[in-house]
Tab-separated table of C-alpha atoms in Angstrom:
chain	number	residue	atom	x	y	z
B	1	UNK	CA	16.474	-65.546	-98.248
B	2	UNK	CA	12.616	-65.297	-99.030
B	3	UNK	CA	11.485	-63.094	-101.147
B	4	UNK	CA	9.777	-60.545	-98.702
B	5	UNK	CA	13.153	-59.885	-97.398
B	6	UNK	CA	13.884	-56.278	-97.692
B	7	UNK	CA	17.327	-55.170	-98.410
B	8	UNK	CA	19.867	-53.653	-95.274
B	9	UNK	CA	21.141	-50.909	-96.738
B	10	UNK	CA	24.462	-49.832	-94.718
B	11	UNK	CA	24.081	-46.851	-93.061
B	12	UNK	CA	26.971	-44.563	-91.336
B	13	UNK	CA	26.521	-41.451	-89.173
B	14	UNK	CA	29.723	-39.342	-87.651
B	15	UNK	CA	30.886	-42.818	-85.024
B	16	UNK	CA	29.466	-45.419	-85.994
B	17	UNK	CA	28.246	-48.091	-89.288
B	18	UNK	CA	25.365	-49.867	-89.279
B	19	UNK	CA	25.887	-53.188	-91.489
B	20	UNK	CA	23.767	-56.294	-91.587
B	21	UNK	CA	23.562	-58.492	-87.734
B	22	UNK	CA	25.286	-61.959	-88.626
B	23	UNK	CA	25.239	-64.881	-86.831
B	24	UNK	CA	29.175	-63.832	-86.200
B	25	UNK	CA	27.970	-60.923	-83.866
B	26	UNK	CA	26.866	-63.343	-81.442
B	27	UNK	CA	29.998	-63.584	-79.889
B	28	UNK	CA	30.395	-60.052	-78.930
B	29	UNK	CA	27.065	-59.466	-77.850
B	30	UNK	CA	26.750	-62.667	-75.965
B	31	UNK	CA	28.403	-61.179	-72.352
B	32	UNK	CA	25.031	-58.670	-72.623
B	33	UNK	CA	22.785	-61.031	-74.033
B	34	UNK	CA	23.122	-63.511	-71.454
B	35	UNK	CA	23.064	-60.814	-68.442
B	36	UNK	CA	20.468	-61.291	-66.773
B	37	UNK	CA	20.484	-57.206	-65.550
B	38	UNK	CA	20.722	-56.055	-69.704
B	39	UNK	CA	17.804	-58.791	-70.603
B	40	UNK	CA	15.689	-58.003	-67.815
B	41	UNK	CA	13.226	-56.672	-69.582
B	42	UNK	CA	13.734	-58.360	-72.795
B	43	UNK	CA	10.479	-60.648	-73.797
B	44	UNK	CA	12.770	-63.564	-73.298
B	45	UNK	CA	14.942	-64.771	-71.016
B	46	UNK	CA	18.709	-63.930	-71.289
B	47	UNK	CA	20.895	-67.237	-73.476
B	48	UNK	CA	21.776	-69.870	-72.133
B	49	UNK	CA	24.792	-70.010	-74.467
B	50	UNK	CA	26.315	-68.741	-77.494
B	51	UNK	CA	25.047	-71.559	-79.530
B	52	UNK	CA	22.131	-70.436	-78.711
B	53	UNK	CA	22.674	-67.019	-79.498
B	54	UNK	CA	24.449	-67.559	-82.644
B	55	UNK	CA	21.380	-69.690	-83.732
B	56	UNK	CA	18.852	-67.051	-83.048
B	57	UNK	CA	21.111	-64.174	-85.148
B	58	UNK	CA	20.853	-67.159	-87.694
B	59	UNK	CA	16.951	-67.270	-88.190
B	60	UNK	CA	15.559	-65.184	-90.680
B	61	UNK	CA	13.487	-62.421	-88.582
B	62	UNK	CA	9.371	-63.681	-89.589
B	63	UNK	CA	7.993	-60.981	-91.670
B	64	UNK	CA	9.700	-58.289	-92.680
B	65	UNK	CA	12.177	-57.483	-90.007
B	66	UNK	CA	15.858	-56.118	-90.705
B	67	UNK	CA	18.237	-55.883	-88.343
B	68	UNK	CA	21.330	-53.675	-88.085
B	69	UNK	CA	24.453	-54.337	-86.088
B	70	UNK	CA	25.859	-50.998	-84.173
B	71	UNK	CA	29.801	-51.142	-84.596
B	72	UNK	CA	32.033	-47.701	-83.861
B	73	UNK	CA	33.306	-46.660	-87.401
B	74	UNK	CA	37.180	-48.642	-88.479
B	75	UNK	CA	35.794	-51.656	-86.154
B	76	UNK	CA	33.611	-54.748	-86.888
B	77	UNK	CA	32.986	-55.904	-83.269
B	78	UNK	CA	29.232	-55.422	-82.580
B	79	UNK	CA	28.598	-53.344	-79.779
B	80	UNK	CA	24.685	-53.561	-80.547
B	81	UNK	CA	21.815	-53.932	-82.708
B	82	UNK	CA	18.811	-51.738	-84.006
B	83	UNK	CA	15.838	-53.766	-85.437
B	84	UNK	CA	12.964	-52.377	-87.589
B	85	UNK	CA	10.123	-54.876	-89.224
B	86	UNK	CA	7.668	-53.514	-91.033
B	87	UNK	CA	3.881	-54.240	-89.793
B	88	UNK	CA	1.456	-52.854	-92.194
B	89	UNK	CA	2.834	-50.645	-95.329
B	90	UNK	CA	3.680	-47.470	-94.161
B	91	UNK	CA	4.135	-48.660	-90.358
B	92	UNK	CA	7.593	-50.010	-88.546
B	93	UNK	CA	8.442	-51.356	-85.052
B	94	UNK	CA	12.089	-50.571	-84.465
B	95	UNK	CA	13.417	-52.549	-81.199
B	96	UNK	CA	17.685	-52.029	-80.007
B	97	UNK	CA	20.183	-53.162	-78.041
B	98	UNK	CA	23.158	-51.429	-76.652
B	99	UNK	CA	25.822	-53.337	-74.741
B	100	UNK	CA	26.585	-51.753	-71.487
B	101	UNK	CA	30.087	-51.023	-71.973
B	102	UNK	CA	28.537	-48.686	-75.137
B	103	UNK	CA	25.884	-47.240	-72.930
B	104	UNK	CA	26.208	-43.129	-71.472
B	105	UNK	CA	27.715	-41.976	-74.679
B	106	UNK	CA	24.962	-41.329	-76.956
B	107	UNK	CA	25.471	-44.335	-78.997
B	108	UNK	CA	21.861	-45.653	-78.960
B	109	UNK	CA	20.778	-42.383	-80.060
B	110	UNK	CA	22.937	-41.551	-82.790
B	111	UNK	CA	22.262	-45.451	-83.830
B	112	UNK	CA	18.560	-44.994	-83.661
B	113	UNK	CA	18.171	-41.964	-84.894
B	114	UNK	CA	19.487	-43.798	-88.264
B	115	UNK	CA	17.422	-46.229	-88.730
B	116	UNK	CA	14.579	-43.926	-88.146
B	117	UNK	CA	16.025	-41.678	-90.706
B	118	UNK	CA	16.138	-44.644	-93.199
B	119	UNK	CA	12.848	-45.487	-92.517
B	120	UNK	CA	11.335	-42.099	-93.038
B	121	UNK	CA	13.727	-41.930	-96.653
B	122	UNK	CA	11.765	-45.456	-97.203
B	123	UNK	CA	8.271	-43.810	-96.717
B	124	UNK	CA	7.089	-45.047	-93.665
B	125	UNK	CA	4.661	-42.375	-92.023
B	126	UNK	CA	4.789	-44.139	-88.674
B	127	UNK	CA	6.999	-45.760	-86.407
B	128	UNK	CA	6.128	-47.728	-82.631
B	129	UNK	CA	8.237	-49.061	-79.728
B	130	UNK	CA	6.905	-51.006	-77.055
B	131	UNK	CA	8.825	-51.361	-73.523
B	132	UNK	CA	8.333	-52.299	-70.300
B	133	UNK	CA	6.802	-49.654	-68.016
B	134	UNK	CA	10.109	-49.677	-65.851
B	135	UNK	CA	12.656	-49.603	-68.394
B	136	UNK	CA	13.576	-46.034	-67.881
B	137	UNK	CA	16.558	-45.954	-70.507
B	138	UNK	CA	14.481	-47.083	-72.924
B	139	UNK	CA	11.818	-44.760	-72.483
B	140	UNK	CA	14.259	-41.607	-72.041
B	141	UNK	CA	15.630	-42.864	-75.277
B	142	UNK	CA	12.236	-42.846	-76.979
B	143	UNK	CA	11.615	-39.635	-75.478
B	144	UNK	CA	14.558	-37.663	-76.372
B	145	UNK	CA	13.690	-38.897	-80.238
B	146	UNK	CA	10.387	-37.175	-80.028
B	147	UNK	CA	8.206	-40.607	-79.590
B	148	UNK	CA	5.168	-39.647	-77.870
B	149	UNK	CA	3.582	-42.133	-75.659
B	150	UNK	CA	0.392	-43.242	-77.456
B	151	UNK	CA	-0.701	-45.970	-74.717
B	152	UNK	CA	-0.708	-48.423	-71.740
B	153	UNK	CA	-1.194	-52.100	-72.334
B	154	UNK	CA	-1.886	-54.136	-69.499
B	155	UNK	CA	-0.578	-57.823	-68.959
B	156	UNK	CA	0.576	-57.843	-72.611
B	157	UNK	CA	4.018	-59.616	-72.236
B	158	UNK	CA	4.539	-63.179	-70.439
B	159	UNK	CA	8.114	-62.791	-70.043
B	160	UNK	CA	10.760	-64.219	-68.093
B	161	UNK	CA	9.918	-62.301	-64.690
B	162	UNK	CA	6.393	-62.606	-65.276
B	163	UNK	CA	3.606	-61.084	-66.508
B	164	UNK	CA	4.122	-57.353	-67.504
B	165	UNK	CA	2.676	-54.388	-68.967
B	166	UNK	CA	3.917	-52.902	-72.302
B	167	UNK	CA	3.859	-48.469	-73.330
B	168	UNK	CA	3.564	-47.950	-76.766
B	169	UNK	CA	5.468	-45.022	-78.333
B	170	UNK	CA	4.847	-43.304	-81.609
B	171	UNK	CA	6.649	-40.901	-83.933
B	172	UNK	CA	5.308	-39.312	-87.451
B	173	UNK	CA	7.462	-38.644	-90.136
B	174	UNK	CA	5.461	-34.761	-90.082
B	175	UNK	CA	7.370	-35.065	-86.355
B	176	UNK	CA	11.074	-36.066	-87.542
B	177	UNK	CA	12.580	-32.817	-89.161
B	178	UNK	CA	15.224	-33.049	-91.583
B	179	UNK	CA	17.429	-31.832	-88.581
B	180	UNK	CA	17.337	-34.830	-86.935
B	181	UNK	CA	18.747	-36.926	-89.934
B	182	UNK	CA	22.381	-38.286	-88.683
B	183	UNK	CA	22.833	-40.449	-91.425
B	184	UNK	CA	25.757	-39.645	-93.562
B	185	UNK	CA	25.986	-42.481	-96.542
B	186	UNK	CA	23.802	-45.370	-97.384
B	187	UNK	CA	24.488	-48.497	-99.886
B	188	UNK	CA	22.814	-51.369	-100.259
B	189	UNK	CA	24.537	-54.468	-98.581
C-alpha cells in the first residue's frame, strides 16, 4: 500500500457489513459486471472475463479512493460495492454497485447511506455523484438520500455506447441529519 491510502474501516448497519473489496469478490460480482444491461452506463465497458475483473479489484484505486464490498450480515459473498475517493480535503465522490439479484430491497440505500455516514464522522462537508442522465435508479437513489442536483455536463463521458452527458449531485453534511445515520459499529480493517 502507499502511503496516501486511507484506512477501510468496517462498517455494519441492521443487514448488511461493509468490509474491504478484494480481488476475491470478483467472482461474485463478475455475472453483473460483465452484463452488458447492469454496465450500461458504467464509464467502461462490461469484462471481458474474470481475470480481468479480478485484476481491476487488484489495482490500488489512484488517489485516495476506498472501496467497500456490500455483503448481507453472517455472509461473505459480495453482492456489491460502495466507493468513496476523496478529491480535495473536505470533498468525496462516492460511486456503487448493486448486483441485480440485491436490487428492490433497499440494499443500495441502507449501503450508501453508510458510507455517507462515515464520511460525514470523517469530516467531509461535501459529497458528489455523477451519472448518466438516463440512469433512473441511480438518480432515485441519489434523490431519496437528499443529493440535490447541482448540474448538467454535456459530452463529459466517452464511454462504451458513446459519448454521454454526466448530472452531478451534491449533499452537505448541514443536509445529512443524525437521523439518517444507519451505521451501527465501525473498526478499522
Amino acid at each position: 500500500m502507499t502511503s496516501n491510502h486511507i484506512a477501510l474501516p468496517l462498517l455494519a448497519t441492521e443487514r448488511l457489513t461493509l468490509r474491504l473489496r478484494t480481488p476475491d469478490d470478483a467472482e461474485a460480482l463478475f455475472p453483473t459486471m460483465s452484463d452488458p444491461d447492469s454496465m450500461t452506463w458504467w464509464s467502461r465497458a462490461p469484462f471481458a472475463d474474470l481475470d480481468e475483473l479480478r485484476a481491476d479489484f487488484a489495482l490500488e484505486r489512484a488517489g485516495s479512493w476506498r472501496t467497500w464490498a456490500i455483503v448481507e450480515r453472517g455472509e461473505n459473498r459480495a453482492i456489491g460495492f460502495v466507493s468513496a475517493g476523496q478529491k480535495r480535503p473536505g470533498v468525496s465522490e462516492i460511486g456503487y454497485l448493486l448486483a441485480r439479484e440485491a436490487q428492490g430491497r433497499g440494499i443500495g440505500r441502507e449501503a450508501v447511506s453508510a458510507v455517507i455516514d462515515r464520511l460525514f464522522v470523517e469530516g467531509q462537508r461535501r459529497i458528489f455523484a455523477d451519472t448518466d442522465p438516463d440512469n433512473r435508479g441511480s438518480i432515485a437513489l441519489l434523490e431519496a438520500l437528499g443529493f440535490q442536483r447541482e448540474g448538467h455536463l454535456r459530452a463529459e463521458w466517452h464511454t462504451h455506447i458513446g459519448i454521454r452527458d454526466t448530472l452531478l449531485f451534491g449533499l452537505l453534511a448541514e443536509e445529512w441529519p443524525a437521523t439518517h445515520c444507519r451505521t451501527g459499529s465501525a473498526s478499522s480493517a
